[in-house]
Structure formats: C-alpha cells, structure tokens
Short mmCIF file of C-alpha atoms and ligand atoms in Angstrom, two decimals:
data_model
loop_
_atom_site.label_atom_id
_atom_site.label_comp_id
_atom_site.label_asym_id
_atom_site.label_seq_id
_atom_site.Cartn_x
_atom_site.Cartn_y
_atom_site.Cartn_z
CA MET A 1 120.65 86.10 89.32
CA LYS A 2 120.10 90.08 89.40
CA VAL A 3 119.17 93.26 91.06
CA ALA A 4 117.05 96.37 88.98
CA ILE A 5 117.96 98.93 90.73
CA ILE A 6 115.55 102.55 90.59
CA GLY A 7 117.24 105.77 91.11
CA ALA A 8 120.66 105.84 90.34
CA GLY A 9 121.50 108.33 92.57
CA ASN A 10 123.69 108.27 96.23
CA VAL A 11 122.24 105.15 97.32
CA GLY A 12 120.92 103.07 94.19
CA ALA A 13 124.88 103.43 92.46
CA THR A 14 125.91 102.43 96.21
CA LEU A 15 124.25 100.04 96.69
CA ALA A 16 125.49 99.00 92.82
CA TYR A 17 129.22 98.34 94.25
CA THR A 18 128.04 97.16 97.23
CA LEU A 19 125.88 94.61 95.75
CA LEU A 20 129.45 93.14 92.89
CA VAL A 21 131.99 93.76 95.53
CA ARG A 22 130.26 91.98 98.05
CA ASP A 23 129.87 89.53 95.60
CA ILE A 24 126.27 88.78 96.48
CA VAL A 25 125.13 89.37 92.72
CA THR A 26 127.16 89.55 89.63
CA ARG A 27 123.84 91.58 86.77
CA VAL A 28 122.89 95.02 88.02
CA SER A 29 121.25 97.24 85.87
CA LEU A 30 120.56 100.68 86.52
CA ILE A 31 117.11 102.59 85.78
CA ASP A 32 116.74 107.04 86.36
CA VAL A 33 115.17 108.80 85.29
CA SER A 34 118.60 110.19 84.65
CA ARG A 35 119.41 107.74 81.82
CA GLU A 36 123.21 110.39 81.62
CA LYS A 37 122.96 109.92 84.98
CA ALA A 38 122.81 105.99 85.29
CA VAL A 39 125.12 104.89 82.00
CA GLY A 40 127.59 107.47 83.95
CA GLU A 41 126.94 105.24 87.33
CA VAL A 42 127.48 101.88 85.08
CA LEU A 43 130.77 103.06 83.74
CA ASP A 44 133.04 103.49 86.55
CA LEU A 45 131.07 100.82 87.75
CA ALA A 46 132.49 98.47 84.34
CA HIS A 47 135.94 100.27 84.93
CA GLY A 48 136.43 98.24 87.65
CA ALA A 49 135.40 94.59 86.01
CA SER A 50 138.57 93.57 85.98
CA TYR A 51 138.91 93.34 89.45
CA LEU A 52 134.99 91.93 89.58
CA GLU A 53 133.30 88.86 88.85
CA ASN A 54 132.28 88.56 85.04
CA PRO A 55 130.10 91.05 85.84
CA GLU A 56 127.11 92.18 83.71
CA ILE A 57 126.31 96.17 85.03
CA ARG A 58 124.28 97.66 82.38
CA ALA A 59 121.77 101.05 82.48
CA GLU A 60 119.18 99.61 81.70
CA GLY A 61 114.47 100.95 80.65
CA TYR A 62 111.85 99.74 82.07
CA GLU A 63 111.83 96.51 80.31
CA GLY A 64 115.60 95.60 83.17
CA VAL A 65 113.59 95.32 85.10
CA ALA A 66 111.12 91.25 84.14
CA ASP A 67 113.99 89.57 84.64
CA ALA A 68 115.35 90.42 87.64
CA ASP A 69 115.41 88.82 90.82
CA VAL A 70 114.51 91.97 93.18
CA ILE A 71 113.92 95.71 91.96
CA VAL A 72 115.48 98.25 94.70
CA LEU A 73 113.27 101.29 94.37
CA ALA A 74 115.80 104.23 95.30
CA ALA A 75 114.34 106.76 93.60
CA GLY A 76 113.75 109.70 95.38
CA ARG A 77 114.43 113.31 96.89
CA GLY A 78 115.67 114.56 100.47
CA ARG A 79 114.14 116.36 102.59
CA LYS A 80 113.60 120.16 101.56
CA PRO A 81 115.27 123.18 104.05
CA GLY A 82 111.96 123.63 106.60
CA GLU A 83 109.15 121.32 103.54
CA SER A 84 106.31 119.06 106.22
CA ARG A 85 106.88 115.21 106.28
CA LEU A 86 103.55 115.24 104.66
CA ASP A 87 104.92 117.48 102.04
CA LEU A 88 108.41 115.12 101.05
CA ALA A 89 106.12 111.84 101.09
CA ARG A 90 103.61 113.64 98.90
CA GLY A 91 106.73 114.56 96.73
CA ASN A 92 107.93 111.31 96.33
CA ALA A 93 105.02 109.11 96.58
CA ALA A 94 104.02 110.67 93.41
CA ILE A 95 107.25 109.43 91.89
CA THR A 96 106.66 105.75 93.21
CA GLU A 97 103.40 106.00 91.65
CA GLU A 98 104.99 106.96 88.11
CA ILE A 99 107.69 104.30 88.42
CA LEU A 100 105.50 101.57 89.76
CA ALA A 101 103.46 102.78 86.51
CA ASP A 102 106.25 101.89 84.72
CA MET A 103 107.27 99.01 86.13
CA ALA A 104 104.27 97.71 85.85
CA PRO A 105 103.96 95.83 82.44
CA HIS A 106 107.47 94.50 82.99
CA TYR A 107 106.80 93.49 86.84
CA ARG A 108 106.75 89.86 86.20
CA GLY A 109 107.10 88.85 90.71
CA ALA A 110 110.88 89.83 91.56
CA VAL A 111 110.44 90.24 95.27
CA VAL A 112 110.85 94.62 94.91
CA ILE A 113 112.13 96.93 98.39
CA VAL A 114 111.94 100.04 98.83
CA VAL A 115 114.23 102.48 99.96
CA ALA A 116 112.95 105.27 99.03
CA ASN A 117 112.14 107.66 102.53
CA PRO A 118 109.77 108.36 103.57
CA VAL A 119 110.07 104.83 103.49
CA ASP A 120 107.66 102.52 105.65
CA VAL A 121 105.03 105.37 103.66
CA LEU A 122 106.45 104.34 100.06
CA THR A 123 106.00 101.09 101.21
CA TYR A 124 102.54 101.17 101.71
CA VAL A 125 101.88 103.15 98.64
CA THR A 126 103.89 100.24 96.68
CA VAL A 127 101.64 97.51 98.69
CA ARG A 128 98.54 99.48 97.38
CA ARG A 129 99.40 100.21 92.99
CA LEU A 130 101.27 97.58 92.91
CA SER A 131 99.74 93.88 91.42
CA ALA A 132 102.28 91.03 93.82
CA PRO A 133 101.22 90.28 97.13
CA PRO A 134 102.37 92.37 99.80
CA SER A 135 104.43 90.43 101.33
CA LYS A 136 107.06 90.11 98.36
CA ILE A 137 106.89 93.98 99.13
CA ILE A 138 109.96 94.67 101.44
CA GLY A 139 110.83 98.11 103.19
CA SER A 140 114.55 98.78 104.05
CA GLY A 141 112.68 100.22 106.99
CA THR A 142 115.03 99.84 110.79
CA SER A 143 117.44 97.53 109.42
CA LEU A 144 119.19 101.03 109.25
CA ASP A 145 118.92 101.40 112.44
CA SER A 146 118.93 98.27 113.74
CA SER A 147 122.56 98.32 112.22
CA ARG A 148 123.23 102.22 114.17
CA PHE A 149 121.95 100.70 117.13
CA ARG A 150 124.22 97.34 117.69
CA TYR A 151 127.02 99.73 116.38
CA LEU A 152 126.64 102.77 119.68
CA LEU A 153 125.81 98.96 121.79
CA GLY A 154 129.08 97.67 120.56
CA GLN A 155 130.81 100.85 120.87
CA GLU A 156 129.76 102.05 124.56
CA PHE A 157 130.75 97.76 125.48
CA GLY A 158 134.27 97.25 123.98
CA ILE A 159 132.29 94.61 121.77
CA ASP A 160 131.70 93.00 118.17
CA PRO A 161 128.20 94.74 116.97
CA ARG A 162 127.91 91.42 115.47
CA SER A 163 127.27 89.76 118.56
CA ILE A 164 124.53 92.17 119.47
CA HIS A 165 121.08 91.32 118.42
CA ALA A 166 119.57 94.21 118.92
CA ASP A 167 116.40 95.86 116.87
CA VAL A 168 114.76 99.14 116.38
CA ILE A 169 110.73 98.35 115.44
CA GLY A 170 108.71 100.70 114.45
CA GLU A 171 108.52 103.43 111.57
CA HIS A 172 112.55 104.10 109.68
CA GLY A 173 111.89 108.25 111.52
CA ASP A 174 111.27 110.27 113.78
CA SER A 175 108.62 108.15 116.14
CA SER A 176 111.12 104.72 115.90
CA VAL A 177 110.44 101.99 119.20
CA LEU A 178 114.19 100.81 120.18
CA ALA A 179 113.81 97.81 121.81
CA TRP A 180 115.50 97.57 124.32
CA SER A 181 113.58 94.72 126.83
CA MET A 182 114.45 92.53 123.20
CA ALA A 183 118.52 93.34 122.91
CA SER A 184 121.11 90.73 124.27
CA LEU A 185 124.72 90.32 124.01
CA GLY A 186 125.60 86.91 124.04
CA GLN A 187 122.62 85.23 125.86
CA ILE A 188 122.50 88.81 128.45
CA PRO A 189 120.19 91.26 127.90
CA VAL A 190 122.37 94.10 126.79
CA THR A 191 120.63 96.03 129.68
CA ARG A 192 121.92 93.31 132.73
CA TYR A 193 125.54 92.89 130.85
CA ALA A 194 128.07 95.32 132.50
CA PRO A 195 131.84 95.53 130.32
CA PRO A 196 135.04 94.82 132.59
CA GLY A 197 135.32 97.54 135.78
CA GLY A 198 132.12 98.87 134.32
CA VAL A 199 128.65 99.70 135.55
CA PRO A 200 125.30 97.52 132.86
CA LEU A 201 123.18 101.49 131.08
CA ASP A 202 121.43 103.24 133.33
CA ALA A 203 118.48 105.08 131.77
CA ALA A 204 120.33 107.94 131.16
CA ALA A 205 123.23 106.08 129.08
CA ARG A 206 120.04 105.02 126.95
CA GLU A 207 118.57 107.58 126.11
CA ARG A 208 122.01 109.35 125.00
CA ILE A 209 122.16 106.43 122.77
CA HIS A 210 118.43 105.93 121.69
CA GLN A 211 118.91 110.03 120.72
CA SER A 212 122.05 108.90 119.00
CA VAL A 213 120.21 106.15 116.57
CA VAL A 214 117.92 108.23 116.09
CA MET A 215 119.25 111.47 115.25
CA ALA A 216 121.96 109.53 113.32
CA GLY A 217 121.10 110.20 109.86
CA LYS A 218 120.66 113.99 110.75
CA GLU A 219 123.51 114.00 111.70
CA VAL A 220 125.20 112.74 108.75
CA ILE A 221 123.35 114.78 106.53
CA GLN A 222 124.33 117.40 108.40
CA ARG A 223 127.97 117.25 108.10
CA LYS A 224 127.98 115.59 104.32
CA GLY A 225 124.49 116.16 102.79
CA ALA A 226 123.17 112.54 102.55
CA THR A 227 124.22 108.79 103.79
CA PHE A 228 124.54 106.22 101.83
CA TYR A 229 126.65 104.34 102.61
CA ALA A 230 125.76 102.09 105.46
CA VAL A 231 122.50 102.57 103.79
CA ALA A 232 123.33 100.22 101.08
CA LEU A 233 125.56 97.45 103.15
CA SER A 234 121.61 97.32 105.01
CA VAL A 235 119.63 96.22 101.37
CA ALA A 236 122.69 94.47 100.45
CA ARG A 237 122.13 92.65 103.23
CA ILE A 238 118.59 92.02 102.54
CA VAL A 239 119.35 91.73 99.00
CA GLU A 240 121.26 88.02 100.59
CA ALA A 241 118.71 86.55 101.82
CA VAL A 242 116.22 86.90 98.83
CA LEU A 243 118.33 85.74 96.73
CA HIS A 244 119.94 83.02 98.96
CA ASP A 245 116.39 82.14 100.07
CA GLU A 246 118.11 81.76 104.15
CA LYS A 247 114.70 82.76 105.79
CA SER A 248 117.14 84.71 108.03
CA VAL A 249 115.58 87.39 110.70
CA LEU A 250 116.24 90.32 109.41
CA THR A 251 114.06 94.03 111.49
CA VAL A 252 112.88 94.94 107.82
CA SER A 253 108.82 96.85 107.24
CA THR A 254 106.55 95.28 106.55
CA TYR A 255 102.76 95.05 105.68
CA VAL A 256 101.12 94.33 109.77
CA GLU A 257 97.79 93.14 109.08
CA GLY A 258 97.03 92.33 113.03
CA PHE A 259 99.86 92.81 114.96
CA GLY A 260 98.49 92.76 118.22
CA GLU A 261 96.04 95.23 117.86
CA ILE A 262 98.15 97.82 114.68
CA ALA A 263 96.85 96.57 111.46
CA ASP A 264 96.89 98.37 107.41
CA VAL A 265 100.15 99.57 107.84
CA CYS A 266 103.93 99.13 106.80
CA LEU A 267 106.31 99.15 109.26
CA SER A 268 109.59 97.13 111.08
CA LEU A 269 109.44 93.89 112.62
CA PRO A 270 111.37 91.11 112.54
CA ALA A 271 110.53 88.95 109.90
CA VAL A 272 111.89 86.04 108.41
CA VAL A 273 113.32 87.10 104.98
CA GLY A 274 113.37 84.40 102.38
CA ARG A 275 112.95 83.96 98.21
CA ASP A 276 109.15 85.07 97.92
CA GLY A 277 109.59 88.11 100.61
CA VAL A 278 108.48 87.95 104.53
CA ARG A 279 107.37 84.50 105.45
CA GLU A 280 106.40 85.89 108.86
CA VAL A 281 107.10 88.27 111.58
CA LEU A 282 107.73 86.71 115.14
CA PRO A 283 105.56 87.12 117.66
CA ILE A 284 108.03 89.26 120.48
CA VAL A 285 106.90 90.04 123.27
CA LEU A 286 107.99 93.54 124.53
CA ASP A 287 107.13 95.86 127.82
CA ASP A 288 104.49 98.12 127.64
CA GLU A 289 106.35 101.11 126.93
CA GLU A 290 107.84 99.60 123.71
CA ARG A 291 104.09 97.82 122.83
CA ARG A 292 103.18 101.96 123.11
CA GLN A 293 105.47 103.75 121.15
CA LEU A 294 104.57 101.45 118.94
CA ALA A 295 101.11 101.78 118.44
CA ALA A 296 101.90 105.33 118.48
CA SER A 297 104.54 105.07 115.58
CA ALA A 298 101.78 102.89 113.73
CA ALA A 299 99.55 105.44 114.72
CA GLY A 300 101.68 108.15 112.81
CA LEU A 301 102.30 106.05 109.59
CA ARG A 302 98.16 105.17 109.39
CA GLU A 303 97.29 109.42 109.51
CA ILE A 304 100.40 110.00 106.84
CA ILE A 305 98.67 107.10 104.57
CA ALA A 306 95.62 108.43 105.06
CA GLN A 307 96.09 112.78 103.95
CA LEU A 308 98.04 111.11 101.05
CA GLY A 309 94.62 109.01 100.52
CA TYR A 310 95.77 105.48 99.98
CA SER A 311 94.57 103.56 102.79
CA ASP A 312 90.84 101.69 101.98
CA ARG A 313 90.39 102.33 105.51
CA ALA A 314 91.13 105.20 106.72
P1 NAD B 401 120.24 111.64 94.46
O1 NAD B 401 118.92 112.84 95.08
O2 NAD B 401 120.80 110.78 95.42
O3 NAD B 401 119.07 110.25 94.07
C1 NAD B 401 117.88 109.97 93.78
C2 NAD B 401 117.97 109.60 92.18
O4 NAD B 401 116.71 109.49 91.80
C3 NAD B 401 118.49 110.80 90.96
O5 NAD B 401 119.47 109.69 90.06
C4 NAD B 401 116.88 110.46 90.25
O6 NAD B 401 117.46 111.32 88.85
C5 NAD B 401 116.18 109.68 90.32
N1 NAD B 401 114.41 109.71 90.07
C6 NAD B 401 114.17 110.96 90.61
N2 NAD B 401 113.08 110.78 89.89
C7 NAD B 401 112.75 109.14 89.36
C8 NAD B 401 111.82 108.28 88.23
N3 NAD B 401 110.76 109.95 88.76
N4 NAD B 401 112.52 108.00 88.14
C9 NAD B 401 113.54 107.13 88.31
N5 NAD B 401 114.80 107.83 88.78
C10 NAD B 401 114.07 108.96 89.77
O7 NAD B 401 119.45 110.92 96.24
P2 NAD B 401 119.97 109.31 97.29
O8 NAD B 401 120.17 110.03 98.45
O9 NAD B 401 120.07 108.22 96.41
O10 NAD B 401 118.43 109.03 98.39
C11 NAD B 401 117.11 108.70 97.38
C12 NAD B 401 116.21 107.96 98.23
O11 NAD B 401 116.32 107.13 99.45
C13 NAD B 401 115.47 109.31 98.76
O12 NAD B 401 114.40 109.27 99.52
C14 NAD B 401 116.15 109.12 100.95
O13 NAD B 401 115.96 109.92 101.57
C15 NAD B 401 116.02 107.80 100.99
N6 NAD B 401 117.09 107.51 101.51
C16 NAD B 401 116.77 106.71 102.19
C17 NAD B 401 117.96 105.74 103.09
C18 NAD B 401 116.23 104.36 104.73
O14 NAD B 401 117.48 104.54 105.22
N7 NAD B 401 115.99 103.80 103.92
C19 NAD B 401 119.06 106.09 103.73
C20 NAD B 401 119.33 107.61 102.59
C21 NAD B 401 118.15 107.78 101.85
#
C-alpha cells in the first residue's frame, strides 16, 4: 500500500517519517514544487532504511498519485504577520487548485486527506474541484484539536489520554467547539468526574482548558515557528484507519449536507472512517449551547467559502 504526500515541508516530511516508523505503510512518495526539497527529505528518510521494514521512499512527480491508496495534501503556507484569515484562505486555495489540476490526469480514486490550512475550506475546495465522491475527501480537521483536548484533560486528571473520549468539533480554528456534554472518561461524563482528593472541573477550569486548546497551535508556532509532530500523528491515524478499512470513529472534517440546519460545508464531526473514506457522520447529541456554537462555526466557514466564490449555493 502506498501513500503519496504532496508538500514535503514540515508537516509532509514528518508525516512520512511517522508512517514509516509506526509501520503503517512501507511505500511513501513525496511530491513537492521544490524537487530539491522532496529529494532531500527522501534521502534523509531512506538513510534510515536499515532500521525500517523494507521501505520504498521516493520523490516523484504527479504521476506518483496514480497507484497511491491515500493522497495527502500538505502543501501550503502559514499565515503571514498581519494577514487576514481570508487572504490566507485565498492563497492556499490557489495552491490547492493548482495541485488538484496537476493531479487530475493521474487520479485513480484514492482517498484524499487534506491537511493544509485553512483545512475545512481547502477540504471544501477539494470536494468541489476533484472528480470524486465527497466521502473520499477527508480533512484532518479537529482530529489534532481533539488530541490536544484529551491530552489536557489527561494532565488535569492524571489519566491516560487514551482513556478519555473528548471531541473538538466544527472548524479547525478560532470557532472550534469543545463538546463537553459528550466527553467521557471510562463511562463517566468528564464534567462529573473528580480525581482522588479533587473536585470536578468548574466553569473557570473548563474555560481555561478551552483557551488552551484553541490557543495551542498559536503557542507552539510562537515558540518554535511551526507545528508538525502532533498533526503528523493525527493524520497517520487517519491514514491507518483508511488503509486497514477500520471503520473507526475519528473526528475529521467531511462534507456535511444536512446535520440539523448545517449543509454544504466541510467541518469536523465524529465520523466512521474506512477504505472508502467517511462512511457516515454519527448523529451526535449536543446541548443547546454546543449546537448554537456549531451552527456559528458552520456559518463562519460558509461565509469564507462564499467570499472565495466556491459555493454554488452562496
Ligand atoms: P512548509 O512551508 O514547511 O511546507 C510546505 C511545502 O509545500 C513546501 O515544501 C513547499 O515547497 C510546498 N508547496 C508549496 N506550493 C506547492 C505546490 N503548488 N505544489 C507542491 N508543493 C508545494 O509548511 P508546513 O509547516 O509543512 O505546513 C503545511 C500546511 O499544513 C500549512 O498550510 C499549515 O498551515 C498546515 N498545517 C495544518 C495543520 C492541521 O492541523 N491541519 C497543522 C499544522 C500545519
């Protein structure tokens, strides 16, 4: 099985490393507008081949997507100082359009995972521009934010984050929604759990965690310039679920057409992920405030999509 990664930057190269080290796949191809960069990363990875399971790591052109089982779109740039969200979206949408056009003659129906930001908008662009069922196009969305949420709750309670089920839904960005009402630890709602000698999280503690989740990416970028390890792990998990046809429930960005009032937008919700991409979005039950926040998140995304001129219903 083969994964083709378009964009061999921090995120793309770290994803390649993660896929190989976690033994999720042995065939990885890097495609980048800078051939030098792709070849450099491939050599660096290939020099570790004696510690891996017979990897086949290559720098390729777009013909490399033809036999890929999963294609990852990780090409794009970060936000420049003072740049608006809309201008970043416009710039990275143009890059995504260019890539999809180059890819089209070679595309044979692989699942596409969009990682470049703004990920929900670019997932929508891919749904609109690539000739493929929307279910085959997955945005990494809030899978990273959900991992951050679980980590922070784990730290708070002194509990393994893998024993905590907690999701961030909606936009991967400022309007993301922490679904507290669904969050559980074992079978207990996290809002009712108190660690030994402690008390349940009050409103102030929940707000503190909310801010940490929402600001997490910005904090890492301020300190080290980019985020790539955790996103690579979360995308590797999605790749794994697709390649092994796991039908695992992952919180990913997907084309939503009728989740309550929400329609014609890509945003994250818990979804069943397998070989053909997203099989279904789970009919989760939110409280009134979360529903309101999710609707606002969807409306903000639809506004950007409309401003960029993509939606046929704008
Ligand atoms: P980077 O600058 O390190 O790498 C981007 C790569 O894309 C570069 O190698 C560049 O040459 C390549 N590229 C640019 N235009 C291209 C084109 N037309 N065709 C092919 N390749 C092209 O950036 P990064 O840190 O790897 O981040 C990549 C994207 O991922 C950014 O949009 C970033 O915001 C996003 N990101 C998303 C998440 C998430 O959770 N979704 C997390 C971190 C980063």
